Amino acid sequence: MASTTSSATRSLTTLLQQSTINDHEEFLRASNAALKKFKNDTNAQHVKVVALLSLDRYDDALKVFEDGGERLKEKAPLERAYALYKVGNLEKAENLAREIGGSRGMNHIEAQATYRLEKFSRAAELYKHLASEAAEGRDETSDLRINSGATDAQLEWSGQGHLASKKKPDREDLEVFDTAYNAACGNIARGEFGQGEVLLRRAKDLCNALEDLSDKEKTAEILPIIVQQIYVSSMLGKTDDVEKLSLQITLEQQIDSIPDLETRTIAQNNSVASSTKLANPYLSHRIFHSVSALPKTAKPFEFQSDVLRRNSYAIDILSLKYTGVANSTSSSLSKQPSPTTSTRVNTISVLNAAAHAQNQVGKAGLKEILPLLEKRPNDVGLLLTIIQLYLLTNNHGSAISLLESFLKRLEETTSETDQDVRFAPGLVGVLVSLYSTQGRKSHIRTELAKAASYWRRKSKPSPALFRAAGQSLLGNSRSEDLAEAGKIFASLRQQDDKDHFAIAGYVASYATIDSSKITSDVERLTPVSRLISGIDAAALEDAGVPHAPTLGASERNKKRAADDSAKPAKKRVRKARLPKNYDPSKPPDQERWLPLRDRLSYRPKGKKGKQKAAAVTQGGISEKGEESLPLAAGGGKVIVEKAGGIGGGKAKKKSKGGKR
């Protein structure tokens, strides 16, 4: 058995010495032949694993490791870690690379695995370490530059831009289309779409200029760039460019035939989202979901998955699938912590509210959404949705009171997470904006000062919040507020000592309360003479300063007085109308306004008319000794009998007989 093993090993060694790096199939056949003679030959198993990896047969390579046992795993840990990474078993690949460690190959695999696991800070550390030890002239130098650029872009996307090694591309980055594309992605992640658009065009031109790529390979490389260009153009509002780029993809290669599934999914999403021709939501729903499910090894990053998930919910809502979206989003929200400032969670909350309101806004939407706030009182996304609906109905007071009560409830808790949400720059900005609509300057100053005081104790303060708070406090002449503003601008200077805004604010804060602190800083500011060199002070003084009068609440409610200079409207004078046969010499009849039957001159005609007039008297005595009173509205009359003598008594009876 030993002689058979040694002869198989010698034949395999001879083959390896005579072969080139492209003979992977020959390696595989030789290793299989050697394993038929002795199946536990570790060298033959190792050669077979390398051949399978070179042929992209990663699952078969892992099967060889399982058959080879611990001896093969100990002999080829790098190949095993690489195979695990390629099949999508990223956690095992990362753990194995970290446990073994030591070699550059293992560091590369760990960096790649952590990158796909979205542990971008760790990946950045590994690439920085590899770049510091890379020798000049190595083939990996270019790969390290490309991978480091991609990691920096992902750090920007994930909100960890402060860990990125570069903010602006070097000249070397603009000479290769891969690094230019990564630099463009970094600009897009920071919201710098104009610069990103320029770098994307640069990357596209560099790719087209490559001579070592075929036309088919160039098309495959350019497709992701065009997809990114569509996104940038849509964010810049260039709808014509979006249509042209979308048509370019359709002409060069149908979306359904894009080989890379991840690129195909994103291209389909951007095509539906940016199209101005798809007015039918049901057709958009069908096109959006026409892409096949992505395999485990081609799943997009979390920020991309969030966008795809949100767009899917939005299309479902447009397709009137309210119940499905409401149930799905409610299930997702029940698994998330609350309150939170996570964009992903709060966006899902907004979509949940839209589904419950069935796309209604205004008072109708509020009626459906307000009960949800009782069930989820700490839901920030739901809270902001209700505030927005209040603003749409011009109900600023309810919006302010709702946000104030929410922030007060968080401020009373002892949880550090709740405190971070309470003083989150976004929520503080919303409250300040609401206060500004009602002119509450003191409330604005107090809120910004509280938020700045809180974040000064943290390791990650918000520069935008600090600037707003410092600027607001400078508007007050109180020494306490000026001292607080000075502390805020001092914190800004610790982050960036060359920040001219922070330096100017620091000088303005202590100029009147402690000028000794700003002696050296005044010289760093731009001289006043230079600032006003192009200003004509005399012309400004002659022109005057326009000042809009501010009205109090009582004055705003008063009606505007009429303009004295306005002429009164002319009244139309009607022409006098006189009766027919009018004689101005005769005096007018005094009873002309009474009905004809009530006039003294009225004489009824005919026998019946005279009898009726005699019978119907107003308050007169009738022949029967009765008094008649007419009823109103023609209701007839009431007959009142005449009373006897004044002294009363019994009436005298008429005797039946004659004289006695």
mmCIF file with all atom_site columns, N, CA, C and O in Angstrom, residues 234-275:
data_model
loop_
_atom_site.group_PDB
_atom_site.id
_atom_site.type_symbol
_atom_site.label_atom_id
_atom_site.label_alt_id
_atom_site.label_comp_id
_atom_site.label_asym_id
_atom_site.label_entity_id
_atom_site.label_seq_id
_atom_site.pdbx_PDB_ins_code
_atom_site.Cartn_x
_atom_site.Cartn_y
_atom_site.Cartn_z
_atom_site.occupancy
_atom_site.B_iso_or_equiv
_atom_site.pdbx_formal_charge
_atom_site.auth_seq_id
_atom_site.auth_comp_id
_atom_site.auth_asym_id
_atom_site.auth_atom_id
_atom_site.pdbx_PDB_model_num
ATOM 1   N N  . SER A 1 234 ? -32.321 61.045 -11.862 1.00 0.00 ? 234 SER A N  1
ATOM 2   C CA . SER A 1 234 ? -33.655 61.176 -11.255 1.00 0.00 ? 234 SER A CA 1
ATOM 3   C C  . SER A 1 234 ? -33.599 62.029 -9.988  1.00 0.00 ? 234 SER A C  1
ATOM 4   O O  . SER A 1 234 ? -34.511 62.814 -9.721  1.00 0.00 ? 234 SER A O  1
ATOM 5   N N  . MET A 1 235 ? -32.519 61.897 -9.202  1.00 0.00 ? 235 MET A N  1
ATOM 6   C CA . MET A 1 235 ? -32.381 62.710 -7.996  1.00 0.00 ? 235 MET A CA 1
ATOM 7   C C  . MET A 1 235 ? -32.128 64.177 -8.336  1.00 0.00 ? 235 MET A C  1
ATOM 8   O O  . MET A 1 235 ? -32.496 65.074 -7.577  1.00 0.00 ? 235 MET A O  1
ATOM 9   N N  . LEU A 1 236 ? -31.509 64.437 -9.484  1.00 0.00 ? 236 LEU A N  1
ATOM 10  C CA . LEU A 1 236 ? -31.258 65.808 -9.921  1.00 0.00 ? 236 LEU A CA 1
ATOM 11  C C  . LEU A 1 236 ? -32.435 66.389 -10.688 1.00 0.00 ? 236 LEU A C  1
ATOM 12  O O  . LEU A 1 236 ? -32.396 67.559 -11.087 1.00 0.00 ? 236 LEU A O  1
ATOM 13  N N  . GLY A 1 237 ? -33.478 65.585 -10.900 1.00 0.00 ? 237 GLY A N  1
ATOM 14  C CA . GLY A 1 237 ? -34.662 66.064 -11.607 1.00 0.00 ? 237 GLY A CA 1
ATOM 15  C C  . GLY A 1 237 ? -34.500 66.142 -13.110 1.00 0.00 ? 237 GLY A C  1
ATOM 16  O O  . GLY A 1 237 ? -35.296 66.806 -13.781 1.00 0.00 ? 237 GLY A O  1
ATOM 17  N N  . LYS A 1 238 ? -33.513 65.462 -13.673 1.00 0.00 ? 238 LYS A N  1
ATOM 18  C CA . LYS A 1 238 ? -33.283 65.481 -15.119 1.00 0.00 ? 238 LYS A CA 1
ATOM 19  C C  . LYS A 1 238 ? -34.059 64.335 -15.756 1.00 0.00 ? 238 LYS A C  1
ATOM 20  O O  . LYS A 1 238 ? -33.510 63.278 -16.073 1.00 0.00 ? 238 LYS A O  1
ATOM 21  N N  . THR A 1 239 ? -35.348 64.562 -15.952 1.00 0.00 ? 239 THR A N  1
ATOM 22  C CA . THR A 1 239 ? -36.212 63.493 -16.468 1.00 0.00 ? 239 THR A CA 1
ATOM 23  C C  . THR A 1 239 ? -35.858 63.108 -17.897 1.00 0.00 ? 239 THR A C  1
ATOM 24  O O  . THR A 1 239 ? -35.985 61.940 -18.277 1.00 0.00 ? 239 THR A O  1
ATOM 25  N N  . ASP A 1 240 ? -35.417 64.082 -18.695 1.00 0.00 ? 240 ASP A N  1
ATOM 26  C CA . ASP A 1 240 ? -35.047 63.758 -20.081 1.00 0.00 ? 240 ASP A CA 1
ATOM 27  C C  . ASP A 1 240 ? -33.844 62.823 -20.118 1.00 0.00 ? 240 ASP A C  1
ATOM 28  O O  . ASP A 1 240 ? -33.808 61.865 -20.920 1.00 0.00 ? 240 ASP A O  1
ATOM 29  N N  . ASP A 1 241 ? -32.850 63.088 -19.267 1.00 0.00 ? 241 ASP A N  1
ATOM 30  C CA . ASP A 1 241 ? -31.681 62.206 -19.213 1.00 0.00 ? 241 ASP A CA 1
ATOM 31  C C  . ASP A 1 241 ? -32.063 60.814 -18.723 1.00 0.00 ? 241 ASP A C  1
ATOM 32  O O  . ASP A 1 241 ? -31.497 59.811 -19.185 1.00 0.00 ? 241 ASP A O  1
ATOM 33  N N  . VAL A 1 242 ? -33.014 60.746 -17.798 1.00 0.00 ? 242 VAL A N  1
ATOM 34  C CA . VAL A 1 242 ? -33.464 59.441 -17.306 1.00 0.00 ? 242 VAL A CA 1
ATOM 35  C C  . VAL A 1 242 ? -34.063 58.620 -18.438 1.00 0.00 ? 242 VAL A C  1
ATOM 36  O O  . VAL A 1 242 ? -33.768 57.431 -18.594 1.00 0.00 ? 242 VAL A O  1
ATOM 37  N N  . GLU A 1 243 ? -34.906 59.257 -19.253 1.00 0.00 ? 243 GLU A N  1
ATOM 38  C CA . GLU A 1 243 ? -35.529 58.553 -20.372 1.00 0.00 ? 243 GLU A CA 1
ATOM 39  C C  . GLU A 1 243 ? -34.482 58.092 -21.384 1.00 0.00 ? 243 GLU A C  1
ATOM 40  O O  . GLU A 1 243 ? -34.548 56.976 -21.906 1.00 0.00 ? 243 GLU A O  1
ATOM 41  N N  . LYS A 1 244 ? -33.486 58.953 -21.660 1.00 0.00 ? 244 LYS A N  1
ATOM 42  C CA . LYS A 1 244 ? -32.445 58.587 -22.624 1.00 0.00 ? 244 LYS A CA 1
ATOM 43  C C  . LYS A 1 244 ? -31.601 57.421 -22.119 1.00 0.00 ? 244 LYS A C  1
ATOM 44  O O  . LYS A 1 244 ? -31.290 56.485 -22.874 1.00 0.00 ? 244 LYS A O  1
ATOM 45  N N  . LEU A 1 245 ? -31.215 57.471 -20.842 1.00 0.00 ? 245 LEU A N  1
ATOM 46  C CA . LEU A 1 245 ? -30.396 56.395 -20.289 1.00 0.00 ? 245 LEU A CA 1
ATOM 47  C C  . LEU A 1 245 ? -31.182 55.089 -20.216 1.00 0.00 ? 245 LEU A C  1
ATOM 48  O O  . LEU A 1 245 ? -30.626 54.009 -20.479 1.00 0.00 ? 245 LEU A O  1
ATOM 49  N N  . SER A 1 246 ? -32.453 55.170 -19.863 1.00 0.00 ? 246 SER A N  1
ATOM 50  C CA . SER A 1 246 ? -33.278 53.958 -19.825 1.00 0.00 ? 246 SER A CA 1
ATOM 51  C C  . SER A 1 246 ? -33.414 53.360 -21.219 1.00 0.00 ? 246 SER A C  1
ATOM 52  O O  . SER A 1 246 ? -33.367 52.136 -21.397 1.00 0.00 ? 246 SER A O  1
ATOM 53  N N  . LEU A 1 247 ? -33.579 54.223 -22.216 1.00 0.00 ? 247 LEU A N  1
ATOM 54  C CA . LEU A 1 247 ? -33.654 53.751 -23.593 1.00 0.00 ? 247 LEU A CA 1
ATOM 55  C C  . LEU A 1 247 ? -32.333 53.140 -24.032 1.00 0.00 ? 247 LEU A C  1
ATOM 56  O O  . LEU A 1 247 ? -32.307 52.158 -24.789 1.00 0.00 ? 247 LEU A O  1
ATOM 57  N N  . GLN A 1 248 ? -31.218 53.687 -23.538 1.00 0.00 ? 248 GLN A N  1
ATOM 58  C CA . GLN A 1 248 ? -29.903 53.150 -23.878 1.00 0.00 ? 248 GLN A CA 1
ATOM 59  C C  . GLN A 1 248 ? -29.748 51.721 -23.362 1.00 0.00 ? 248 GLN A C  1
ATOM 60  O O  . GLN A 1 248 ? -29.208 50.866 -24.053 1.00 0.00 ? 248 GLN A O  1
ATOM 61  N N  . ILE A 1 249 ? -30.229 51.460 -22.155 1.00 0.00 ? 249 ILE A N  1
ATOM 62  C CA . ILE A 1 249 ? -30.182 50.094 -21.627 1.00 0.00 ? 249 ILE A CA 1
ATOM 63  C C  . ILE A 1 249 ? -31.044 49.176 -22.476 1.00 0.00 ? 249 ILE A C  1
ATOM 64  O O  . ILE A 1 249 ? -30.668 48.050 -22.817 1.00 0.00 ? 249 ILE A O  1
ATOM 65  N N  . THR A 1 250 ? -32.219 49.660 -22.873 1.00 0.00 ? 250 THR A N  1
ATOM 66  C CA . THR A 1 250 ? -33.137 48.835 -23.653 1.00 0.00 ? 250 THR A CA 1
ATOM 67  C C  . THR A 1 250 ? -32.558 48.507 -25.015 1.00 0.00 ? 250 THR A C  1
ATOM 68  O O  . THR A 1 250 ? -32.713 47.390 -25.526 1.00 0.00 ? 250 THR A O  1
ATOM 69  N N  . LEU A 1 251 ? -31.853 49.491 -25.623 1.00 0.00 ? 251 LEU A N  1
ATOM 70  C CA . LEU A 1 251 ? -31.294 49.261 -26.945 1.00 0.00 ? 251 LEU A CA 1
ATOM 71  C C  . LEU A 1 251 ? -30.087 48.337 -26.899 1.00 0.00 ? 251 LEU A C  1
ATOM 72  O O  . LEU A 1 251 ? -29.935 47.448 -27.737 1.00 0.00 ? 251 LEU A O  1
ATOM 73  N N  . GLU A 1 252 ? -29.202 48.564 -25.908 1.00 0.00 ? 252 GLU A N  1
ATOM 74  C CA . GLU A 1 252 ? -27.987 47.762 -25.845 1.00 0.00 ? 252 GLU A CA 1
ATOM 75  C C  . GLU A 1 252 ? -28.271 46.358 -25.341 1.00 0.00 ? 252 GLU A C  1
ATOM 76  O O  . GLU A 1 252 ? -27.700 45.385 -25.818 1.00 0.00 ? 252 GLU A O  1
ATOM 77  N N  . GLN A 1 253 ? -29.138 46.239 -24.396 1.00 0.00 ? 253 GLN A N  1
ATOM 78  C CA . GLN A 1 253 ? -29.400 44.936 -23.797 1.00 0.00 ? 253 GLN A CA 1
ATOM 79  C C  . GLN A 1 253 ? -30.694 45.021 -23.001 1.00 0.00 ? 253 GLN A C  1
ATOM 80  O O  . GLN A 1 253 ? -30.882 45.921 -22.186 1.00 0.00 ? 253 GLN A O  1
ATOM 81  N N  . GLN A 1 254 ? -31.611 44.118 -23.263 1.00 0.00 ? 254 GLN A N  1
ATOM 82  C CA . GLN A 1 254 ? -32.852 44.095 -22.529 1.00 0.00 ? 254 GLN A CA 1
ATOM 83  C C  . GLN A 1 254 ? -32.585 43.848 -21.050 1.00 0.00 ? 254 GLN A C  1
ATOM 84  O O  . GLN A 1 254 ? -31.662 43.120 -20.692 1.00 0.00 ? 254 GLN A O  1
ATOM 85  N N  . ILE A 1 255 ? -33.421 44.480 -20.210 1.00 0.00 ? 255 ILE A N  1
ATOM 86  C CA . ILE A 1 255 ? -33.222 44.320 -18.771 1.00 0.00 ? 255 ILE A CA 1
ATOM 87  C C  . ILE A 1 255 ? -33.323 42.853 -18.373 1.00 0.00 ? 255 ILE A C  1
ATOM 88  O O  . ILE A 1 255 ? -32.575 42.370 -17.521 1.00 0.00 ? 255 ILE A O  1
ATOM 89  N N  . ASP A 1 256 ? -34.244 42.134 -18.995 1.00 0.00 ? 256 ASP A N  1
ATOM 90  C CA . ASP A 1 256 ? -34.433 40.718 -18.636 1.00 0.00 ? 256 ASP A CA 1
ATOM 91  C C  . ASP A 1 256 ? -33.223 39.863 -18.970 1.00 0.00 ? 256 ASP A C  1
ATOM 92  O O  . ASP A 1 256 ? -33.080 38.765 -18.428 1.00 0.00 ? 256 ASP A O  1
ATOM 93  N N  . SER A 1 257 ? -32.362 40.355 -19.884 1.00 0.00 ? 257 SER A N  1
ATOM 94  C CA . SER A 1 257 ? -31.208 39.555 -20.294 1.00 0.00 ? 257 SER A CA 1
ATOM 95  C C  . SER A 1 257 ? -29.904 40.007 -19.654 1.00 0.00 ? 257 SER A C  1
ATOM 96  O O  . SER A 1 257 ? -28.833 39.535 -20.044 1.00 0.00 ? 257 SER A O  1
ATOM 97  N N  . ILE A 1 258 ? -29.965 40.913 -18.676 1.00 0.00 ? 258 ILE A N  1
ATOM 98  C CA . ILE A 1 258 ? -28.746 41.319 -17.964 1.00 0.00 ? 258 ILE A CA 1
ATOM 99  C C  . ILE A 1 258 ? -28.241 40.112 -17.172 1.00 0.00 ? 258 ILE A C  1
ATOM 100 O O  . ILE A 1 258 ? -28.985 39.531 -16.381 1.00 0.00 ? 258 ILE A O  1
ATOM 101 N N  . PRO A 1 259 ? -26.989 39.716 -17.353 1.00 0.00 ? 259 PRO A N  1
ATOM 102 C CA . PRO A 1 259 ? -26.524 38.477 -16.712 1.00 0.00 ? 259 PRO A CA 1
ATOM 103 C C  . PRO A 1 259 ? -26.455 38.563 -15.193 1.00 0.00 ? 259 PRO A C  1
ATOM 104 O O  . PRO A 1 259 ? -26.780 37.594 -14.500 1.00 0.00 ? 259 PRO A O  1
ATOM 105 N N  . ASP A 1 260 ? -26.027 39.689 -14.661 1.00 0.00 ? 260 ASP A N  1
ATOM 106 C CA . ASP A 1 260 ? -25.899 39.828 -13.212 1.00 0.00 ? 260 ASP A CA 1
ATOM 107 C C  . ASP A 1 260 ? -27.277 40.078 -12.596 1.00 0.00 ? 260 ASP A C  1
ATOM 108 O O  . ASP A 1 260 ? -27.935 41.089 -12.881 1.00 0.00 ? 260 ASP A O  1
ATOM 109 N N  . LEU A 1 261 ? -27.730 39.151 -11.744 1.00 0.00 ? 261 LEU A N  1
ATOM 110 C CA . LEU A 1 261 ? -29.078 39.249 -11.185 1.00 0.00 ? 261 LEU A CA 1
ATOM 111 C C  . LEU A 1 261 ? -29.248 40.479 -10.303 1.00 0.00 ? 261 LEU A C  1
ATOM 112 O O  . LEU A 1 261 ? -30.312 41.108 -10.290 1.00 0.00 ? 261 LEU A O  1
ATOM 113 N N  . GLU A 1 262 ? -28.214 40.823 -9.547  1.00 0.00 ? 262 GLU A N  1
ATOM 114 C CA . GLU A 1 262 ? -28.307 41.989 -8.667  1.00 0.00 ? 262 GLU A CA 1
ATOM 115 C C  . GLU A 1 262 ? -28.476 43.265 -9.479  1.00 0.00 ? 262 GLU A C  1
ATOM 116 O O  . GLU A 1 262 ? -29.329 44.113 -9.168  1.00 0.00 ? 262 GLU A O  1
ATOM 117 N N  . THR A 1 263 ? -27.665 43.402 -10.549 1.00 0.00 ? 263 THR A N  1
ATOM 118 C CA . THR A 1 263 ? -27.787 44.568 -11.420 1.00 0.00 ? 263 THR A CA 1
ATOM 119 C C  . THR A 1 263 ? -29.133 44.587 -12.121 1.00 0.00 ? 263 THR A C  1
ATOM 120 O O  . THR A 1 263 ? -29.754 45.646 -12.293 1.00 0.00 ? 263 THR A O  1
ATOM 121 N N  . ARG A 1 264 ? -29.619 43.421 -12.512 1.00 0.00 ? 264 ARG A N  1
ATOM 122 C CA . ARG A 1 264 ? -30.915 43.338 -13.187 1.00 0.00 ? 264 ARG A CA 1
ATOM 123 C C  . ARG A 1 264 ? -32.041 43.807 -12.272 1.00 0.00 ? 264 ARG A C  1
ATOM 124 O O  . ARG A 1 264 ? -32.945 44.536 -12.690 1.00 0.00 ? 264 ARG A O  1
ATOM 125 N N  . THR A 1 265 ? -31.987 43.391 -11.004 1.00 0.00 ? 265 THR A N  1
ATOM 126 C CA . THR A 1 265 ? -33.035 43.781 -10.056 1.00 0.00 ? 265 THR A CA 1
ATOM 127 C C  . THR A 1 265 ? -33.058 45.281 -9.842  1.00 0.00 ? 265 THR A C  1
ATOM 128 O O  . THR A 1 265 ? -34.118 45.920 -9.856  1.00 0.00 ? 265 THR A O  1
ATOM 129 N N  . ILE A 1 266 ? -31.876 45.869 -9.652  1.00 0.00 ? 266 ILE A N  1
ATOM 130 C CA . ILE A 1 266 ? -31.803 47.311 -9.424  1.00 0.00 ? 266 ILE A CA 1
ATOM 131 C C  . ILE A 1 266 ? -32.208 48.082 -10.680 1.00 0.00 ? 266 ILE A C  1
ATOM 132 O O  . ILE A 1 266 ? -32.896 49.115 -10.601 1.00 0.00 ? 266 ILE A O  1
ATOM 133 N N  . ALA A 1 267 ? -31.809 47.582 -11.856 1.00 0.00 ? 267 ALA A N  1
ATOM 134 C CA . ALA A 1 267 ? -32.185 48.246 -13.104 1.00 0.00 ? 267 ALA A CA 1
ATOM 135 C C  . ALA A 1 267 ? -33.696 48.221 -13.301 1.00 0.00 ? 267 ALA A C  1
ATOM 136 O O  . ALA A 1 267 ? -34.298 49.214 -13.737 1.00 0.00 ? 267 ALA A O  1
ATOM 137 N N  . GLN A 1 268 ? -34.320 47.094 -12.988 1.00 0.00 ? 268 GLN A N  1
ATOM 138 C CA . GLN A 1 268 ? -35.776 46.998 -13.117 1.00 0.00 ? 268 GLN A CA 1
ATOM 139 C C  . GLN A 1 268 ? -36.474 47.952 -12.152 1.00 0.00 ? 268 GLN A C  1
ATOM 140 O O  . GLN A 1 268 ? -37.464 48.610 -12.501 1.00 0.00 ? 268 GLN A O  1
ATOM 141 N N  . ASN A 1 269 ? -35.952 48.036 -10.933 1.00 0.00 ? 269 ASN A N  1
ATOM 142 C CA . ASN A 1 269 ? -36.532 48.949 -9.943  1.00 0.00 ? 269 ASN A CA 1
ATOM 143 C C  . ASN A 1 269 ? -36.436 50.400 -10.404 1.00 0.00 ? 269 ASN A C  1
ATOM 144 O O  . ASN A 1 269 ? -37.413 51.150 -10.353 1.00 0.00 ? 269 ASN A O  1
ATOM 145 N N  . ASN A 1 270 ? -35.249 50.803 -10.873 1.00 0.00 ? 270 ASN A N  1
ATOM 146 C CA . ASN A 1 270 ? -35.062 52.184 -11.316 1.00 0.00 ? 270 ASN A CA 1
ATOM 147 C C  . ASN A 1 270 ? -35.896 52.499 -12.552 1.00 0.00 ? 270 ASN A C  1
ATOM 148 O O  . ASN A 1 270 ? -36.385 53.616 -12.721 1.00 0.00 ? 270 ASN A O  1
ATOM 149 N N  . SER A 1 271 ? -36.064 51.495 -13.415 1.00 0.00 ? 271 SER A N  1
ATOM 150 C CA . SER A 1 271 ? -36.855 51.707 -14.617 1.00 0.00 ? 271 SER A CA 1
ATOM 151 C C  . SER A 1 271 ? -38.313 51.990 -14.278 1.00 0.00 ? 271 SER A C  1
ATOM 152 O O  . SER A 1 271 ? -38.938 52.898 -14.839 1.00 0.00 ? 271 SER A O  1
ATOM 153 N N  . VAL A 1 272 ? -38.863 51.226 -13.330 1.00 0.00 ? 272 VAL A N  1
ATOM 154 C CA . VAL A 1 272 ? -40.265 51.432 -12.938 1.00 0.00 ? 272 VAL A CA 1
ATOM 155 C C  . VAL A 1 272 ? -40.420 52.740 -12.162 1.00 0.00 ? 272 VAL A C  1
ATOM 156 O O  . VAL A 1 272 ? -41.374 53.499 -12.370 1.00 0.00 ? 272 VAL A O  1
ATOM 157 N N  . ALA A 1 273 ? -39.465 53.022 -11.256 1.00 0.00 ? 273 ALA A N  1
ATOM 158 C CA . ALA A 1 273 ? -39.582 54.204 -10.403 1.00 0.00 ? 273 ALA A CA 1
ATOM 159 C C  . ALA A 1 273 ? -39.437 55.500 -11.183 1.00 0.00 ? 273 ALA A C  1
ATOM 160 O O  . ALA A 1 273 ? -40.071 56.508 -10.842 1.00 0.00 ? 273 ALA A O  1
ATOM 161 N N  . SER A 1 274 ? -38.626 55.503 -12.237 1.00 0.00 ? 274 SER A N  1
ATOM 162 C CA . SER A 1 274 ? -38.368 56.738 -12.975 1.00 0.00 ? 274 SER A CA 1
ATOM 163 C C  . SER A 1 274 ? -39.207 56.885 -14.232 1.00 0.00 ? 274 SER A C  1
ATOM 164 O O  . SER A 1 274 ? -39.154 57.926 -14.882 1.00 0.00 ? 274 SER A O  1
ATOM 165 N N  . SER A 1 275 ? -39.988 55.887 -14.566 1.00 0.00 ? 275 SER A N  1
ATOM 166 C CA . SER A 1 275 ? -40.766 55.948 -15.797 1.00 0.00 ? 275 SER A CA 1
ATOM 167 C C  . SER A 1 275 ? -41.929 56.917 -15.655 1.00 0.00 ? 275 SER A C  1
ATOM 168 O O  . SER A 1 275 ? -42.605 56.966 -14.620 1.00 0.00 ? 275 SER A O  1
#
